[in-house]
Short mmCIF file of C-alpha atoms in Angstrom, two decimals:
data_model
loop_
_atom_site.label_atom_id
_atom_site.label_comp_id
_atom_site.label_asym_id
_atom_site.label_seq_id
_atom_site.Cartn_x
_atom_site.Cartn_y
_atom_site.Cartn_z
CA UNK A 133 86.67 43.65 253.45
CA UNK A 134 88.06 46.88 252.79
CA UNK A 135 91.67 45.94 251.81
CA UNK A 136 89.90 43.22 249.56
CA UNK A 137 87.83 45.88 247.59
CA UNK A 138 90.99 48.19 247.04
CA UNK A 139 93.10 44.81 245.71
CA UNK A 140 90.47 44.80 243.17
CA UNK A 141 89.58 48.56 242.58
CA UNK A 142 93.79 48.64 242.17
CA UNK A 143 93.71 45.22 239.66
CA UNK A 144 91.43 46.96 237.83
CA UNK A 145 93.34 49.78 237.67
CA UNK A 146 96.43 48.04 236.62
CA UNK A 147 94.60 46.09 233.96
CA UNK A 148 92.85 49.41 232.38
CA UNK A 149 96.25 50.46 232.48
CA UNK A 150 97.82 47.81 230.41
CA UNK A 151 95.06 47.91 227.83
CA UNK A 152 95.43 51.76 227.65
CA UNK A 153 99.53 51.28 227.23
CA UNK A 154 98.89 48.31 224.36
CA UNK A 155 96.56 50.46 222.32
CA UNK A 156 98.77 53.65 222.54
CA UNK A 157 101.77 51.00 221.18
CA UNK A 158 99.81 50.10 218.42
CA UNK A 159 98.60 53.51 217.21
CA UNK A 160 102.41 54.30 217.72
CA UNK A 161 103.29 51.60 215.32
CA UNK A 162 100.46 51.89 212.96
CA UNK A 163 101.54 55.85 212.45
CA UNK A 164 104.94 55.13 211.52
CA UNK A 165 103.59 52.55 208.73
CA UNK A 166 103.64 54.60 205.44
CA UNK A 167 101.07 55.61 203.90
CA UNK A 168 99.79 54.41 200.70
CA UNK A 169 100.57 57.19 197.99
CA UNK A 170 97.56 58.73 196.15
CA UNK A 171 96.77 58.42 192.43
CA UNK A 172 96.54 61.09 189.80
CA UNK A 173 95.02 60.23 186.82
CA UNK A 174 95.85 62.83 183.45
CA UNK A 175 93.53 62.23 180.31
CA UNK A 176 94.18 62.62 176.64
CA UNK A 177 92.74 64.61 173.84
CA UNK A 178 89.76 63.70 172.95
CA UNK A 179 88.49 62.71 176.23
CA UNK A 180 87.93 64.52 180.18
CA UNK A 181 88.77 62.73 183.35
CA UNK A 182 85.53 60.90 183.25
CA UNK A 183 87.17 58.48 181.30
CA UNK A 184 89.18 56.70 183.63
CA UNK A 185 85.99 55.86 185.37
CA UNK A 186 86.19 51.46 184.48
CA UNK A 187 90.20 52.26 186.58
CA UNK A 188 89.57 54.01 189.90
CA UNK A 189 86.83 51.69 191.20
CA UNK A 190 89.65 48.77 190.69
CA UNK A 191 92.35 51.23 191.97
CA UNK A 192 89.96 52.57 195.23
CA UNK A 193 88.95 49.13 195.86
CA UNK A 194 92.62 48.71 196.63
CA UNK A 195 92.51 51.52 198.63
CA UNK A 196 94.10 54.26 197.40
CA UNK A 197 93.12 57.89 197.10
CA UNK A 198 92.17 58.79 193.73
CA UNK A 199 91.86 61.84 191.63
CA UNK A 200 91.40 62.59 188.03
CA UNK A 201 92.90 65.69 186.25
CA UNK A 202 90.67 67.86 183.94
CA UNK A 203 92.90 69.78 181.72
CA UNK A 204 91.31 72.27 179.37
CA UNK A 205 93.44 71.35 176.23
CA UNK A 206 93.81 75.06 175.44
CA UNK A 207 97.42 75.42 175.83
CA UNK A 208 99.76 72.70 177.23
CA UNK A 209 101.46 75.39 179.64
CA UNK A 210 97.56 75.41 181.40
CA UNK A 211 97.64 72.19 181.43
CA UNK A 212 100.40 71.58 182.96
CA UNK A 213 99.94 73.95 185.85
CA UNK A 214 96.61 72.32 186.29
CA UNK A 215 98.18 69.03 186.94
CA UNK A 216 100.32 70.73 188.66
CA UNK A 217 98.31 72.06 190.95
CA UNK A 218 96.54 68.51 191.85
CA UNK A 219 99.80 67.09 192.43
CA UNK A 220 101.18 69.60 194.55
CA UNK A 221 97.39 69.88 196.63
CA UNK A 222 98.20 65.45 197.49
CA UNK A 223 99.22 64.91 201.14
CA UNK A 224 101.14 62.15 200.30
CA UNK A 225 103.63 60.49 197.77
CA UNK A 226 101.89 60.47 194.06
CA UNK A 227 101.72 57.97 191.26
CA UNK A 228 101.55 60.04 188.30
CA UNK A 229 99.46 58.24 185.58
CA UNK A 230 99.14 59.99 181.68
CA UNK A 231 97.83 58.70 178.99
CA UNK A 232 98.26 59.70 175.28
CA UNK A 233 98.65 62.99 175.50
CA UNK A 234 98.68 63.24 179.18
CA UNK A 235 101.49 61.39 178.90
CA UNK A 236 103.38 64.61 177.78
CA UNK A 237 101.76 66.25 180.64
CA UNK A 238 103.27 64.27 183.18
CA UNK A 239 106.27 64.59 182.03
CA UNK A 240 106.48 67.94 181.88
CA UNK A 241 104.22 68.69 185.57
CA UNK A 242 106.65 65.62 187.09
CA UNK A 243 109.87 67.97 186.81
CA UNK A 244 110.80 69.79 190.33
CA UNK A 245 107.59 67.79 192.05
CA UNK A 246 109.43 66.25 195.00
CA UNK A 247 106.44 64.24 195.86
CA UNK A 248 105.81 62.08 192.73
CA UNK A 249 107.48 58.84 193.28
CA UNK A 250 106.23 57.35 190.35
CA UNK A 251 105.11 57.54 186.37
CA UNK A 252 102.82 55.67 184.40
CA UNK A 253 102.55 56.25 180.57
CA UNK A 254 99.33 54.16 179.21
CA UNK A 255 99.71 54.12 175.15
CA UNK A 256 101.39 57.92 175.86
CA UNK A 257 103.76 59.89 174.87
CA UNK A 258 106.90 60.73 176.84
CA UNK A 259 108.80 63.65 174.30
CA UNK A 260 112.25 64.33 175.27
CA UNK A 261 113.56 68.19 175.16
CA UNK A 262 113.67 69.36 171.92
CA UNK A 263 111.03 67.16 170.37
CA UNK A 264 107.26 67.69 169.57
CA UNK A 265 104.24 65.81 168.83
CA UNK A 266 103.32 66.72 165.42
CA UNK A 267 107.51 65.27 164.34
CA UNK A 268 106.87 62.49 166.22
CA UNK A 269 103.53 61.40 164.90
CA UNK A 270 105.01 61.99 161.34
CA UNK A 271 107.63 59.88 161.81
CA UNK A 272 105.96 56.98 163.39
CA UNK A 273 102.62 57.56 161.20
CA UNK A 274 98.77 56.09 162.48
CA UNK A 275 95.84 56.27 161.58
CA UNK A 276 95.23 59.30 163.55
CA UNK A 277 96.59 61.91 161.14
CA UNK A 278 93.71 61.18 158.80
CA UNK A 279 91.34 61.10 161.48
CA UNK A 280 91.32 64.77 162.50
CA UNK A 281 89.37 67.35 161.74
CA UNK A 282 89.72 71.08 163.13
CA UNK A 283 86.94 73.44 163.72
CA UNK A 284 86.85 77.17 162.74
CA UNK A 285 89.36 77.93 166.05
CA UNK A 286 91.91 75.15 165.19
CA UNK A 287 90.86 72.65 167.65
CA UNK A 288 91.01 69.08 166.46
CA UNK A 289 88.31 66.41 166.46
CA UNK A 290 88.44 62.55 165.87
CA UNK A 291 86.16 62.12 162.20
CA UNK A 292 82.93 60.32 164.03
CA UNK A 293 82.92 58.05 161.13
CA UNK A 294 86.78 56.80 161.90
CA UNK A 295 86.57 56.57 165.49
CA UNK A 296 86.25 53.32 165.59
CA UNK A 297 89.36 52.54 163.78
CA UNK A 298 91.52 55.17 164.92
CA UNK A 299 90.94 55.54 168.46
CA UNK A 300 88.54 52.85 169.99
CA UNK A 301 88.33 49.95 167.97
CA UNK A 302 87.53 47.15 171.17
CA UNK A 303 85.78 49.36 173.08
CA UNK A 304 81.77 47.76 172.59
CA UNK A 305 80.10 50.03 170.10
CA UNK A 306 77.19 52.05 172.74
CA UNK A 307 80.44 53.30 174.93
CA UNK A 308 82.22 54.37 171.76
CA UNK A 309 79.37 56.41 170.19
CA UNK A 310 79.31 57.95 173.87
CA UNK A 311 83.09 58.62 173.45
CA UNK A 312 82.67 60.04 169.84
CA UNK A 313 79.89 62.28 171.13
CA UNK A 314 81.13 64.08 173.59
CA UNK A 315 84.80 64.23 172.98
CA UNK A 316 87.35 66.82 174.41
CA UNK A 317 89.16 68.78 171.26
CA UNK A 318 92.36 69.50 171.27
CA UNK A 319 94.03 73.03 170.62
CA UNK A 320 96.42 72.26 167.49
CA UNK A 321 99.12 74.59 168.24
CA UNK A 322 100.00 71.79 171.37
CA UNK A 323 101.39 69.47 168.38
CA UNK A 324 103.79 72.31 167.88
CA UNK A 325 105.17 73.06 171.53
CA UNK A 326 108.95 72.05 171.95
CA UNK A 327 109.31 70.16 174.99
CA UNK A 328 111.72 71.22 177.83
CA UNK A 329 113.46 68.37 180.58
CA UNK A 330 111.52 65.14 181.12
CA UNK A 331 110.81 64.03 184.32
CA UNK A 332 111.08 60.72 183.29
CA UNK A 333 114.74 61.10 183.58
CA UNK A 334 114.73 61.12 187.53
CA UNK A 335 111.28 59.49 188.12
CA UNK A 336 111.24 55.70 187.86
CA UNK A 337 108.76 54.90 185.10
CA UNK A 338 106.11 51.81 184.23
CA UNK A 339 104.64 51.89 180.08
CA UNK A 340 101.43 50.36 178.96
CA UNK A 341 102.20 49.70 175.50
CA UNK A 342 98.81 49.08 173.70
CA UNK A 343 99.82 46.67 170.80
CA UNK A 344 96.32 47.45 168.29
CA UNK A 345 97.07 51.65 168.90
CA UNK A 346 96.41 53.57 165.70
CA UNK A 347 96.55 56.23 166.98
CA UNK A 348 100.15 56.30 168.71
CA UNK A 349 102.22 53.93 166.44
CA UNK A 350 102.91 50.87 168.93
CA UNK A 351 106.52 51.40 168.11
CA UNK A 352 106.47 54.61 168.89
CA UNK A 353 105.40 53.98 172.59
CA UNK A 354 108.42 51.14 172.38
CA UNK A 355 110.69 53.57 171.37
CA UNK A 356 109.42 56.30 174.36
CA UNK A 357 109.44 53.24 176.71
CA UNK A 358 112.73 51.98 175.99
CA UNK A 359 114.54 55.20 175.96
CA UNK A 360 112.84 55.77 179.37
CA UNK A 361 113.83 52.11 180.80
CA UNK A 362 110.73 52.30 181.86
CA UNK A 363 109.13 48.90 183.57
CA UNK A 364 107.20 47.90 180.27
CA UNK A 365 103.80 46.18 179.98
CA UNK A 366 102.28 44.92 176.91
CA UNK A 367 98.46 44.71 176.32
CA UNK A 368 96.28 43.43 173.01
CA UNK A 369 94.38 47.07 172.99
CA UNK A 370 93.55 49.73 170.76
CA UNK A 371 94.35 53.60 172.08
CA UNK A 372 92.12 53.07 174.98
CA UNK A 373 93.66 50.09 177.23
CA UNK A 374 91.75 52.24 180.33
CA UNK A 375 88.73 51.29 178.97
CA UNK A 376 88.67 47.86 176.66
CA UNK A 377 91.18 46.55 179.33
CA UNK A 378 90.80 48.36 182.86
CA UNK A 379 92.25 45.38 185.09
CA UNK A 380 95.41 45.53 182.93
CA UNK A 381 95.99 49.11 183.34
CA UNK A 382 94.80 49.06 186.95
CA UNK A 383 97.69 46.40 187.24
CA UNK A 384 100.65 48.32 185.93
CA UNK A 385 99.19 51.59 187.97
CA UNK A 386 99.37 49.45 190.91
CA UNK A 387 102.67 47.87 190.52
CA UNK A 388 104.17 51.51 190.24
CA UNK A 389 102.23 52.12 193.19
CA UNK A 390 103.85 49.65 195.54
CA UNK A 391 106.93 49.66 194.24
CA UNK A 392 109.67 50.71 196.64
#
C-alpha cells in the first residue's frame, strides 16, 4: 500500500512537472515574438489630436497601442520636440503617422529617432531641406490660400463660410460645423520656416494621397510622395481622409505597421 501511494504521489509529481516545463516553453517562445509597434498619431492645423478619433478605435481594435500628439502650433521647433517627446516616451518600435501639416512634423521629429520604423503622410506634406510651406503652397495653389484668415497675433483660421470647400467638403455637415467651431489656428510664421534633413530619406514611407484635397494640391502630395518612393495610396477624399474615410487611412497606417 505504501509503495503504491508514493508511485502515484511521484506520477503526480512528474506530471505537474511536465505541465510546469510546457508552460515555461511557451512563455519562452511567446517573449521572443515581437511586439507589435505602437502608433503615433500628429494632427494638422486647424485641428487637435481629437481628430483622429473615427482611426484609433479601427487601429486599437487591431491591437495596437495608440497615442495622439497635441502640438500647440506656436512654433514648429515646439512642435517638434513635442512629438518628439511622445516618440521617444514609446517602449517599442513606432509608426509615425502626420497629416497635413503634421506631415512636416514627422519629418522633421523622425530624424535621429532610432525607434520609428515607419512613416505615414495622410494628404501631408513631406518638405525637403531648403523648402517651406508658404513656396510650396504657391506653387501648387488650393483653395486654401483664400480660405485663411489671421487674427490680431498672426494666427490663421479656415473662413467658416469656406470650410466646406476648402478643407472638409465629404465630411456630413453636423461634424464639419463641429470642426469649423473649434478649430486649432495656426502660427503664420510656420509657413516661413526652412526645413532641415527629412527623415523620410532613411525611414521607409506609405502616402495617403486624398484625390478631392483643396487644400494641399493633390499633385502636390504626388510630387512629395514620389520623390519619397513612398508606398502610395490613393483615396476619393477631401483634406480630411481620417475622417470622411477612416477604414482607408486605418488601412495604409496598418500596412506600414506590419510591414517588415
Amino acid at each position: 500500500m505504501k509503495n503504491k501511494w508514493s508511485l502515484s504521489m511521484l506520477t503526480y509529481v512528474v506530471i505537474g512537472l511536465a505541465i510546469a516545463l510546457s508552460a515555461s516553453i511557451a512563455n519562452a517562445q511567446g517573449s521572443t515574438a515581437p511586439a507589435k509597434p505602437s502608433i503615433v498619431l500628429v494632427h494638422g492645423a486647424f485641428a487637435d489630436g481629437s481628430g483622429w478619433s473615427h482611426v484609433i478605435p479601427l487601429l486599437e481594435k487591431e491591437g495596437y497601442t495608440v497615442t495622439a500628439v497635441q502640438n500647440t502650433m506656436t512654433s514648429f521647433e515646439a512642435d517638434v520636440e513635442t512629438t518628439k517627446r511622445v516618440v521617444a516616451s514609446q517602449t517599442v518600435p513606432v509608426v509615425l503617422v502626420g497629416h497635413s501639416y503634421g506631415g512636416a512634423v514627422i519629418t522633421a521629429a523622425s530624424v535621429g529617432a532610432s525607434n520609428v520604423k515607419a512613416l505615414v503622410y495622410v494628404a501631408a506634406f513631406g518638405p525637403d531641406s531648403g523648402e517651406a510651406l508658404g513656396p510650396l503652397l504657391e506653387k501648387y495653389p488650393s483653395l486654401i490660400g483664400a480660405a485663411l484668415v489671421p487674427d490680431a497675433a498672426g494666427y490663421l483660421y479656415i473662413d467658416r463660410a469656406k470650410f466646406n470647400e476648402a478643407f472638409a467638403k465629404d465630411v456630413n455637415p453636423t461634424e464639419q460645423r463641429v470642426m469649423a467651431a473649434t478649430q486649432k489656428p495656426i502660427n503664420s510664421v510656420i509657413f516661413g520656416h526652412v526645413f532641415g534633413t527629412p527623415g523620410w530619406k532613411t525611414v521607409p514611407s506609405w502616402y495617403l494621397v486624398a484625390s478631392q484635397d483643396n487644400a494641399i494640391n493633390p499633385e502636390l502630395q504626388r510630387m512629395f510622395a514620389n520623390r519619397m518612393k513612398a508606398k502610395t495610396t490613393e483615396v476619393a477624399a477631401s483634406h480630411v481622409p481620417f475622417i470622411s474615410k477612416p477604414e482607408a487611412t486605418a488601412k495604409v497606417i496598418l500596412e506600414a505597421a506590419k510591414a517588415k
